[in-house]
PDB file of N, CA and C in Angstrom:
ATOM      1  N   MET A   1       1.399 -11.619   0.749  1.00  0.00           N
ATOM      2  CA  MET A   1       1.739 -11.138  -0.467  1.00  0.00           C
ATOM      3  C   MET A   1       1.789  -9.584  -0.447  1.00  0.00           C
ATOM      4  N   LYS A   2       2.720  -8.999  -1.084  1.00  0.00           N
ATOM      5  CA  LYS A   2       2.887  -7.535  -1.141  1.00  0.00           C
ATOM      6  C   LYS A   2       2.264  -6.961  -2.502  1.00  0.00           C
ATOM      7  N   TYR A   3       1.665  -5.835  -2.376  1.00  0.00           N
ATOM      8  CA  TYR A   3       1.048  -5.261  -3.579  1.00  0.00           C
ATOM      9  C   TYR A   3       1.410  -3.757  -3.593  1.00  0.00           C
ATOM     10  N   MET A   4       1.358  -3.209  -4.919  1.00  0.00           N
ATOM     11  CA  MET A   4       1.544  -1.791  -5.139  1.00  0.00           C
ATOM     12  C   MET A   4       0.208  -1.324  -5.783  1.00  0.00           C
ATOM     13  N   LEU A   5      -0.358  -0.271  -4.993  1.00  0.00           N
ATOM     14  CA  LEU A   5      -1.678   0.143  -5.643  1.00  0.00           C
ATOM     15  C   LEU A   5      -1.231   1.680  -6.068  1.00  0.00           C
ATOM     16  N   SER A   6      -1.569   1.819  -7.305  1.00  0.00           N
ATOM     17  CA  SER A   6      -1.355   3.152  -7.930  1.00  0.00           C
ATOM     18  C   SER A   6      -2.697   3.897  -8.154  1.00  0.00           C
ATOM     19  N   TRP A   7      -2.831   5.161  -7.660  1.00  0.00           N
ATOM     20  CA  TRP A   7      -4.201   5.697  -7.905  1.00  0.00           C
ATOM     21  C   TRP A   7      -3.942   7.028  -8.546  1.00  0.00           C
ATOM     22  N   SER A   8      -5.134   7.391  -9.202  1.00  0.00           N
ATOM     23  CA  SER A   8      -5.235   8.798  -9.907  1.00  0.00           C
ATOM     24  C   SER A   8      -6.574   9.282  -9.428  1.00  0.00           C
ATOM     25  N   ILE A   9      -6.853  10.498  -9.263  1.00  0.00           N
ATOM     26  CA  ILE A   9      -7.983  11.150  -8.975  1.00  0.00           C
ATOM     27  C   ILE A   9      -8.650  12.013 -10.064  1.00  0.00           C
ATOM     28  N   PRO A  10      -9.652  11.486 -10.685  1.00  0.00           N
ATOM     29  CA  PRO A  10     -10.276  12.322 -11.787  1.00  0.00           C
ATOM     30  C   PRO A  10     -10.741  13.669 -11.404  1.00  0.00           C
ATOM     31  N   THR A  11     -10.668  14.738 -12.132  1.00  0.00           N
ATOM     32  CA  THR A  11     -11.060  16.056 -11.676  1.00  0.00           C
ATOM     33  C   THR A  11     -12.515  16.074 -11.162  1.00  0.00           C
ATOM     34  N   SER A  12     -13.340  15.175 -11.652  1.00  0.00           N
ATOM     35  CA  SER A  12     -14.728  15.232 -11.348  1.00  0.00           C
ATOM     36  C   SER A  12     -15.013  14.673  -9.904  1.00  0.00           C
ATOM     37  N   THR A  13     -13.982  14.021  -9.335  1.00  0.00           N
ATOM     38  CA  THR A  13     -14.208  13.426  -7.986  1.00  0.00           C
ATOM     39  C   THR A  13     -13.189  13.977  -7.145  1.00  0.00           C
ATOM     40  N   TYR A  14     -12.270  14.919  -7.579  1.00  0.00           N
ATOM     41  CA  TYR A  14     -11.118  15.404  -6.684  1.00  0.00           C
ATOM     42  C   TYR A  14     -11.640  15.803  -5.281  1.00  0.00           C
ATOM     43  N   LYS A  15     -12.539  16.713  -5.331  1.00  0.00           N
ATOM     44  CA  LYS A  15     -12.947  17.357  -4.029  1.00  0.00           C
ATOM     45  C   LYS A  15     -13.552  16.304  -3.171  1.00  0.00           C
ATOM     46  N   PRO A  16     -14.468  15.505  -3.473  1.00  0.00           N
ATOM     47  CA  PRO A  16     -15.000  14.551  -2.529  1.00  0.00           C
ATOM     48  C   PRO A  16     -13.867  13.479  -2.058  1.00  0.00           C
ATOM     49  N   ALA A  17     -12.944  13.257  -3.012  1.00  0.00           N
ATOM     50  CA  ALA A  17     -11.851  12.299  -2.612  1.00  0.00           C
ATOM     51  C   ALA A  17     -10.953  12.882  -1.504  1.00  0.00           C
ATOM     52  N   VAL A  18     -10.558  14.145  -1.719  1.00  0.00           N
ATOM     53  CA  VAL A  18      -9.822  14.809  -0.776  1.00  0.00           C
ATOM     54  C   VAL A  18     -10.558  15.019   0.621  1.00  0.00           C
ATOM     55  N   GLU A  19     -11.793  15.388   0.463  1.00  0.00           N
ATOM     56  CA  GLU A  19     -12.594  15.420   1.705  1.00  0.00           C
ATOM     57  C   GLU A  19     -12.658  14.056   2.491  1.00  0.00           C
ATOM     58  N   ALA A  20     -12.898  12.990   1.656  1.00  0.00           N
ATOM     59  CA  ALA A  20     -12.915  11.633   2.396  1.00  0.00           C
ATOM     60  C   ALA A  20     -11.574  11.319   3.089  1.00  0.00           C
ATOM     61  N   PHE A  21     -10.425  11.671   2.342  1.00  0.00           N
ATOM     62  CA  PHE A  21      -9.170  11.407   2.859  1.00  0.00           C
ATOM     63  C   PHE A  21      -8.895  12.252   4.125  1.00  0.00           C
ATOM     64  N   LEU A  22      -9.087  13.501   4.125  1.00  0.00           N
ATOM     65  CA  LEU A  22      -8.905  14.459   5.151  1.00  0.00           C
ATOM     66  C   LEU A  22      -9.843  14.083   6.309  1.00  0.00           C
ATOM     67  N   SER A  23     -11.044  13.550   6.171  1.00  0.00           N
ATOM     68  CA  SER A  23     -12.022  13.297   7.327  1.00  0.00           C
ATOM     69  C   SER A  23     -11.657  11.959   7.930  1.00  0.00           C
ATOM     70  N   GLY A  24     -11.142  10.994   7.168  1.00  0.00           N
ATOM     71  CA  GLY A  24     -10.782   9.605   7.656  1.00  0.00           C
ATOM     72  C   GLY A  24      -9.529   9.135   7.608  1.00  0.00           C
ATOM     73  N   GLY A  25      -8.726   9.668   6.774  1.00  0.00           N
ATOM     74  CA  GLY A  25      -7.209   9.294   6.584  1.00  0.00           C
ATOM     75  C   GLY A  25      -7.065   8.093   5.871  1.00  0.00           C
ATOM     76  N   ALA A  26      -8.025   7.475   5.209  1.00  0.00           N
ATOM     77  CA  ALA A  26      -7.980   6.220   4.457  1.00  0.00           C
ATOM     78  C   ALA A  26      -7.404   5.061   5.141  1.00  0.00           C
ATOM     79  N   PRO A  27      -8.040   4.723   6.303  1.00  0.00           N
ATOM     80  CA  PRO A  27      -7.656   3.521   7.137  1.00  0.00           C
ATOM     81  C   PRO A  27      -7.688   2.227   6.286  1.00  0.00           C
ATOM     82  N   LEU A  28      -6.865   1.338   6.546  1.00  0.00           N
ATOM     83  CA  LEU A  28      -6.945   0.038   5.976  1.00  0.00           C
ATOM     84  C   LEU A  28      -7.652  -0.923   6.799  1.00  0.00           C
ATOM     85  N   PRO A  29      -8.461  -1.764   6.007  1.00  0.00           N
ATOM     86  CA  PRO A  29      -9.045  -2.870   6.770  1.00  0.00           C
ATOM     87  C   PRO A  29      -8.215  -3.909   7.468  1.00  0.00           C
ATOM     88  N   GLU A  30      -8.656  -4.594   8.429  1.00  0.00           N
ATOM     89  CA  GLU A  30      -7.940  -5.588   9.123  1.00  0.00           C
ATOM     90  C   GLU A  30      -7.616  -6.677   8.156  1.00  0.00           C
ATOM     91  N   GLY A  31      -6.291  -6.993   8.191  1.00  0.00           N
ATOM     92  CA  GLY A  31      -5.650  -8.018   7.205  1.00  0.00           C
ATOM     93  C   GLY A  31      -4.893  -7.320   6.107  1.00  0.00           C
ATOM     94  N   LEU A  32      -4.888  -6.104   6.109  1.00  0.00           N
ATOM     95  CA  LEU A  32      -4.061  -5.282   5.084  1.00  0.00           C
ATOM     96  C   LEU A  32      -3.321  -4.299   5.986  1.00  0.00           C
ATOM     97  N   ALA A  33      -1.850  -4.273   5.683  1.00  0.00           N
ATOM     98  CA  ALA A  33      -0.913  -3.483   6.445  1.00  0.00           C
ATOM     99  C   ALA A  33      -0.250  -2.520   5.430  1.00  0.00           C
ATOM    100  N   SER A  34      -0.119  -1.306   5.750  1.00  0.00           N
ATOM    101  CA  SER A  34       0.555  -0.278   4.905  1.00  0.00           C
ATOM    102  C   SER A  34       2.140  -0.450   5.223  1.00  0.00           C
ATOM    103  N   LEU A  35       2.838  -0.426   4.094  1.00  0.00           N
ATOM    104  CA  LEU A  35       4.321  -0.394   4.166  1.00  0.00           C
ATOM    105  C   LEU A  35       4.728   0.906   3.697  1.00  0.00           C
ATOM    106  N   GLY A  36       3.876   1.840   3.275  1.00  0.00           N
ATOM    107  CA  GLY A  36       4.257   2.982   2.733  1.00  0.00           C
ATOM    108  C   GLY A  36       3.250   3.684   1.831  1.00  0.00           C
ATOM    109  N   ARG A  37       3.021   4.996   2.002  1.00  0.00           N
ATOM    110  CA  ARG A  37       1.961   5.633   1.091  1.00  0.00           C
ATOM    111  C   ARG A  37       2.623   6.928   0.666  1.00  0.00           C
ATOM    112  N   TRP A  38       2.569   7.226  -0.674  1.00  0.00           N
ATOM    113  CA  TRP A  38       3.216   8.347  -1.220  1.00  0.00           C
ATOM    114  C   TRP A  38       2.077   9.141  -2.087  1.00  0.00           C
ATOM    115  N   HIS A  39       2.165  10.490  -2.022  1.00  0.00           N
ATOM    116  CA  HIS A  39       1.250  11.333  -2.862  1.00  0.00           C
ATOM    117  C   HIS A  39       2.108  12.254  -3.742  1.00  0.00           C
ATOM    118  N   THR A  40       1.677  12.402  -4.886  1.00  0.00           N
ATOM    119  CA  THR A  40       2.388  13.386  -5.839  1.00  0.00           C
ATOM    120  C   THR A  40       2.080  14.877  -5.305  1.00  0.00           C
ATOM    121  N   LEU A  41       2.823  15.728  -5.764  1.00  0.00           N
ATOM    122  CA  LEU A  41       2.663  17.109  -5.276  1.00  0.00           C
ATOM    123  C   LEU A  41       1.235  17.426  -5.884  1.00  0.00           C
ATOM    124  N   GLY A  42       0.331  18.058  -5.170  1.00  0.00           N
ATOM    125  CA  GLY A  42      -1.070  18.343  -5.625  1.00  0.00           C
ATOM    126  C   GLY A  42      -1.954  17.158  -5.277  1.00  0.00           C
ATOM    127  N   SER A  43      -1.428  16.017  -4.947  1.00  0.00           N
ATOM    128  CA  SER A  43      -2.219  14.693  -4.544  1.00  0.00           C
ATOM    129  C   SER A  43      -3.275  14.421  -5.680  1.00  0.00           C
ATOM    130  N   THR A  44      -2.966  14.468  -6.877  1.00  0.00           N
ATOM    131  CA  THR A  44      -3.795  13.885  -7.893  1.00  0.00           C
ATOM    132  C   THR A  44      -3.487  12.454  -8.168  1.00  0.00           C
ATOM    133  N   ARG A  45      -2.322  12.048  -7.802  1.00  0.00           N
ATOM    134  CA  ARG A  45      -1.901  10.673  -7.902  1.00  0.00           C
ATOM    135  C   ARG A  45      -1.051  10.262  -6.734  1.00  0.00           C
ATOM    136  N   GLY A  46      -1.028   8.882  -6.551  1.00  0.00           N
ATOM    137  CA  GLY A  46      -0.171   8.434  -5.534  1.00  0.00           C
ATOM    138  C   GLY A  46      -0.034   6.897  -5.601  1.00  0.00           C
ATOM    139  N   ARG A  47       0.744   6.286  -4.497  1.00  0.00           N
ATOM    140  CA  ARG A  47       0.802   4.965  -4.421  1.00  0.00           C
ATOM    141  C   ARG A  47       0.733   4.400  -3.017  1.00  0.00           C
ATOM    142  N   LEU A  48       0.280   3.240  -2.784  1.00  0.00           N
ATOM    143  CA  LEU A  48       0.279   2.585  -1.546  1.00  0.00           C
ATOM    144  C   LEU A  48       1.007   1.170  -1.585  1.00  0.00           C
ATOM    145  N   PHE A  49       1.955   1.113  -0.927  1.00  0.00           N
ATOM    146  CA  PHE A  49       2.676  -0.252  -0.869  1.00  0.00           C
ATOM    147  C   PHE A  49       2.235  -1.069   0.319  1.00  0.00           C
ATOM    148  N   CYS A  50       1.667  -2.163   0.218  1.00  0.00           N
ATOM    149  CA  CYS A  50       0.952  -2.845   1.333  1.00  0.00           C
ATOM    150  C   CYS A  50       1.172  -4.349   1.271  1.00  0.00           C
ATOM    151  N   GLU A  51       0.953  -5.011   2.401  1.00  0.00           N
ATOM    152  CA  GLU A  51       0.983  -6.435   2.571  1.00  0.00           C
ATOM    153  C   GLU A  51      -0.412  -6.854   2.984  1.00  0.00           C
ATOM    154  N   ALA A  52      -0.827  -7.874   2.147  1.00  0.00           N
ATOM    155  CA  ALA A  52      -2.231  -8.362   2.439  1.00  0.00           C
ATOM    156  C   ALA A  52      -2.073  -9.749   2.986  1.00  0.00           C
ATOM    157  N   LYS A  53      -2.495  -9.964   4.255  1.00  0.00           N
ATOM    158  CA  LYS A  53      -2.604 -11.275   4.865  1.00  0.00           C
ATOM    159  C   LYS A  53      -4.042 -11.942   4.375  1.00  0.00           C
ATOM    160  N   ASP A  54      -4.848 -11.107   4.078  1.00  0.00           N
ATOM    161  CA  ASP A  54      -6.170 -11.459   3.661  1.00  0.00           C
ATOM    162  C   ASP A  54      -6.292 -10.677   2.254  1.00  0.00           C
ATOM    163  N   PRO A  55      -6.328 -11.341   1.140  1.00  0.00           N
ATOM    164  CA  PRO A  55      -6.657 -10.647  -0.158  1.00  0.00           C
ATOM    165  C   PRO A  55      -8.020  -9.995  -0.312  1.00  0.00           C
ATOM    166  N   VAL A  56      -8.957 -10.565   0.483  1.00  0.00           N
ATOM    167  CA  VAL A  56     -10.298  -9.868   0.535  1.00  0.00           C
ATOM    168  C   VAL A  56     -10.153  -8.506   1.110  1.00  0.00           C
ATOM    169  N   ALA A  57      -9.271  -8.342   2.003  1.00  0.00           N
ATOM    170  CA  ALA A  57      -9.113  -6.959   2.702  1.00  0.00           C
ATOM    171  C   ALA A  57      -8.575  -6.028   1.612  1.00  0.00           C
ATOM    172  N   LEU A  58      -7.703  -6.538   0.833  1.00  0.00           N
ATOM    173  CA  LEU A  58      -7.371  -5.640  -0.347  1.00  0.00           C
ATOM    174  C   LEU A  58      -8.406  -5.245  -1.292  1.00  0.00           C
ATOM    175  N   ALA A  59      -9.278  -6.434  -1.625  1.00  0.00           N
ATOM    176  CA  ALA A  59     -10.375  -5.995  -2.543  1.00  0.00           C
ATOM    177  C   ALA A  59     -11.373  -5.019  -1.833  1.00  0.00           C
ATOM    178  N   GLN A  60     -11.525  -5.183  -0.566  1.00  0.00           N
ATOM    179  CA  GLN A  60     -12.316  -4.336   0.138  1.00  0.00           C
ATOM    180  C   GLN A  60     -11.882  -2.790   0.172  1.00  0.00           C
ATOM    181  N   HIS A  61     -10.570  -2.622   0.256  1.00  0.00           N
ATOM    182  CA  HIS A  61      -9.972  -1.293   0.332  1.00  0.00           C
ATOM    183  C   HIS A  61     -10.193  -0.677  -1.022  1.00  0.00           C
ATOM    184  N   VAL A  62      -9.876  -1.407  -2.117  1.00  0.00           N
ATOM    185  CA  VAL A  62     -10.079  -0.901  -3.455  1.00  0.00           C
ATOM    186  C   VAL A  62     -11.546  -0.565  -3.575  1.00  0.00           C
ATOM    187  N   ALA A  63     -12.469  -1.399  -3.169  1.00  0.00           N
ATOM    188  CA  ALA A  63     -13.950  -1.065  -3.461  1.00  0.00           C
ATOM    189  C   ALA A  63     -14.362   0.240  -2.685  1.00  0.00           C
ATOM    190  N   GLU A  64     -13.745   0.388  -1.440  1.00  0.00           N
ATOM    191  CA  GLU A  64     -14.105   1.499  -0.690  1.00  0.00           C
ATOM    192  C   GLU A  64     -13.770   2.899  -1.409  1.00  0.00           C
ATOM    193  N   TRP A  65     -12.858   2.877  -2.244  1.00  0.00           N
ATOM    194  CA  TRP A  65     -12.311   4.069  -2.933  1.00  0.00           C
ATOM    195  C   TRP A  65     -12.648   4.120  -4.365  1.00  0.00           C
ATOM    196  N   ALA A  66     -13.243   2.974  -4.957  1.00  0.00           N
ATOM    197  CA  ALA A  66     -13.318   2.816  -6.259  1.00  0.00           C
ATOM    198  C   ALA A  66     -14.366   3.934  -6.985  1.00  0.00           C
ATOM    199  N   THR A  67     -15.234   4.441  -6.199  1.00  0.00           N
ATOM    200  CA  THR A  67     -16.182   5.486  -6.756  1.00  0.00           C
ATOM    201  C   THR A  67     -15.378   6.778  -6.978  1.00  0.00           C
ATOM    202  N   MET A  68     -14.293   7.020  -6.371  1.00  0.00           N
ATOM    203  CA  MET A  68     -13.681   8.427  -6.409  1.00  0.00           C
ATOM    204  C   MET A  68     -12.188   8.385  -7.067  1.00  0.00           C
ATOM    205  N   LEU A  69     -11.675   7.131  -7.097  1.00  0.00           N
ATOM    206  CA  LEU A  69     -10.244   7.108  -7.553  1.00  0.00           C
ATOM    207  C   LEU A  69     -10.162   6.018  -8.619  1.00  0.00           C
ATOM    208  N   GLU A  70      -9.329   6.151  -9.638  1.00  0.00           N
ATOM    209  CA  GLU A  70      -9.035   5.179 -10.527  1.00  0.00           C
ATOM    210  C   GLU A  70      -7.774   4.358  -9.925  1.00  0.00           C
ATOM    211  N   ILE A  71      -7.935   3.063  -9.700  1.00  0.00           N
ATOM    212  CA  ILE A  71      -6.913   2.274  -8.948  1.00  0.00           C
ATOM    213  C   ILE A  71      -6.427   1.126  -9.767  1.00  0.00           C
ATOM    214  N   GLU A  72      -5.046   0.979  -9.849  1.00  0.00           N
ATOM    215  CA  GLU A  72      -4.446  -0.157 -10.427  1.00  0.00           C
ATOM    216  C   GLU A  72      -3.693  -0.955  -9.361  1.00  0.00           C
ATOM    217  N   VAL A  73      -3.797  -2.235  -9.341  1.00  0.00           N
ATOM    218  CA  VAL A  73      -3.305  -3.012  -8.294  1.00  0.00           C
ATOM    219  C   VAL A  73      -2.218  -4.099  -8.982  1.00  0.00           C
ATOM    220  N   SER A  74      -1.017  -4.064  -8.458  1.00  0.00           N
ATOM    221  CA  SER A  74       0.019  -5.027  -8.988  1.00  0.00           C
ATOM    222  C   SER A  74       0.539  -5.811  -7.936  1.00  0.00           C
ATOM    223  N   ALA A  75       0.654  -7.054  -7.930  1.00  0.00           N
ATOM    224  CA  ALA A  75       1.333  -7.880  -7.003  1.00  0.00           C
ATOM    225  C   ALA A  75       2.805  -7.722  -7.286  1.00  0.00           C
ATOM    226  N   VAL A  76       3.705  -7.538  -6.127  1.00  0.00           N
ATOM    227  CA  VAL A  76       5.158  -7.124  -6.390  1.00  0.00           C
ATOM    228  C   VAL A  76       5.919  -8.114  -5.547  1.00  0.00           C
ATOM    229  N   ILE A  77       7.164  -8.227  -5.900  1.00  0.00           N
ATOM    230  CA  ILE A  77       8.201  -8.970  -5.092  1.00  0.00           C
ATOM    231  C   ILE A  77       9.523  -8.143  -5.020  1.00  0.00           C
ATOM    232  N   ASP A  78      10.235  -8.574  -4.150  1.00  0.00           N
ATOM    233  CA  ASP A  78      11.436  -7.815  -3.754  1.00  0.00           C
ATOM    234  C   ASP A  78      12.620  -8.210  -4.761  1.00  0.00           C
ATOM    235  N   ASP A  79      13.709  -7.585  -4.506  1.00  0.00           N
ATOM    236  CA  ASP A  79      15.004  -7.905  -5.455  1.00  0.00           C
ATOM    237  C   ASP A  79      15.271  -9.439  -5.235  1.00  0.00           C
ATOM    238  N   GLU A  80      15.478  -9.841  -4.002  1.00  0.00           N
ATOM    239  CA  GLU A  80      15.893 -11.222  -3.768  1.00  0.00           C
ATOM    240  C   GLU A  80      14.920 -12.253  -4.367  1.00  0.00           C
ATOM    241  N   GLN A  81      13.681 -11.958  -4.339  1.00  0.00           N
ATOM    242  CA  GLN A  81      12.517 -12.912  -4.878  1.00  0.00           C
ATOM    243  C   GLN A  81      12.804 -12.811  -6.492  1.00  0.00           C
ATOM    244  N   ALA A  82      12.924 -11.820  -6.975  1.00  0.00           N
ATOM    245  CA  ALA A  82      13.043 -11.621  -8.462  1.00  0.00           C
ATOM    246  C   ALA A  82      14.421 -12.200  -8.937  1.00  0.00           C
ATOM    247  N   GLY A  83      15.415 -12.084  -7.988  1.00  0.00           N
ATOM    248  CA  GLY A  83      16.633 -12.726  -8.373  1.00  0.00           C
ATOM    249  C   GLY A  83      16.520 -14.303  -8.376  1.00  0.00           C
ATOM    250  N   THR A  84      15.837 -14.778  -7.390  1.00  0.00           N
ATOM    251  CA  THR A  84      15.654 -16.283  -7.300  1.00  0.00           C
ATOM    252  C   THR A  84      14.938 -16.708  -8.556  1.00  0.00           C
ATOM    253  N   ALA A  85      13.856 -16.022  -9.037  1.00  0.00           N
ATOM    254  CA  ALA A  85      13.061 -16.309 -10.238  1.00  0.00           C
ATOM    255  C   ALA A  85      14.020 -16.393 -11.506  1.00  0.00           C
ATOM    256  N   ALA A  86      14.828 -15.335 -11.624  1.00  0.00           N
ATOM    257  CA  ALA A  86      15.729 -15.212 -12.745  1.00  0.00           C
ATOM    258  C   ALA A  86      16.765 -16.341 -12.804  1.00  0.00           C
ATOM    259  N   SER A  87      17.260 -16.680 -11.518  1.00  0.00           N
ATOM    260  CA  SER A  87      18.159 -17.766 -11.392  1.00  0.00           C
ATOM    261  C   SER A  87      17.656 -18.997 -11.861  1.00  0.00           C
ATOM    262  N   ARG A  88      16.377 -19.257 -11.439  1.00  0.00           N
ATOM    263  CA  ARG A  88      15.789 -20.563 -11.862  1.00  0.00           C
ATOM    264  C   ARG A  88      15.607 -20.613 -13.425  1.00  0.00           C
ATOM    265  N   VAL A  89      15.376 -19.581 -14.046  1.00  0.00           N
ATOM    266  CA  VAL A  89      15.222 -19.517 -15.533  1.00  0.00           C
ATOM    267  C   VAL A  89      16.477 -19.676 -16.091  1.00  0.00           C
ATOM    268  N   TYR A  90      17.502 -18.867 -15.670  1.00  0.00           N
ATOM    269  CA  TYR A  90      18.874 -18.784 -16.443  1.00  0.00           C
ATOM    270  C   TYR A  90      19.933 -19.652 -15.726  1.00  0.00           C
ATOM    271  N   GLY A  91      19.661 -20.286 -14.677  1.00  0.00           N
ATOM    272  CA  GLY A  91      20.645 -21.256 -14.107  1.00  0.00           C
ATOM    273  C   GLY A  91      21.806 -20.466 -13.482  1.00  0.00           C
ATOM    274  N   ILE A  92      21.748 -19.201 -13.167  1.00  0.00           N
ATOM    275  CA  ILE A  92      22.878 -18.442 -12.815  1.00  0.00           C
ATOM    276  C   ILE A  92      22.889 -18.327 -11.271  1.00  0.00           C
TER     277      ILE A  92
END
């Protein structure tokens, strides 16, 4: 399953979050693969697009950063999958 993680860094944890990222690069646990990661200018917010073969790995990654970042996780599907779902509903 694919997921989009959106994060923001509160000002109170900005420096420790940046230091943690610069020292370790935010590696993903086994079972979680990055499909892309983007940072806003200034790096106070960003997104990680990933695929989880093991949903526990996704929960682990969120927990690893939860003390410094506010993180929202959304399961996502691509255009073809969304089209299939809409077709089933509307018979098109």
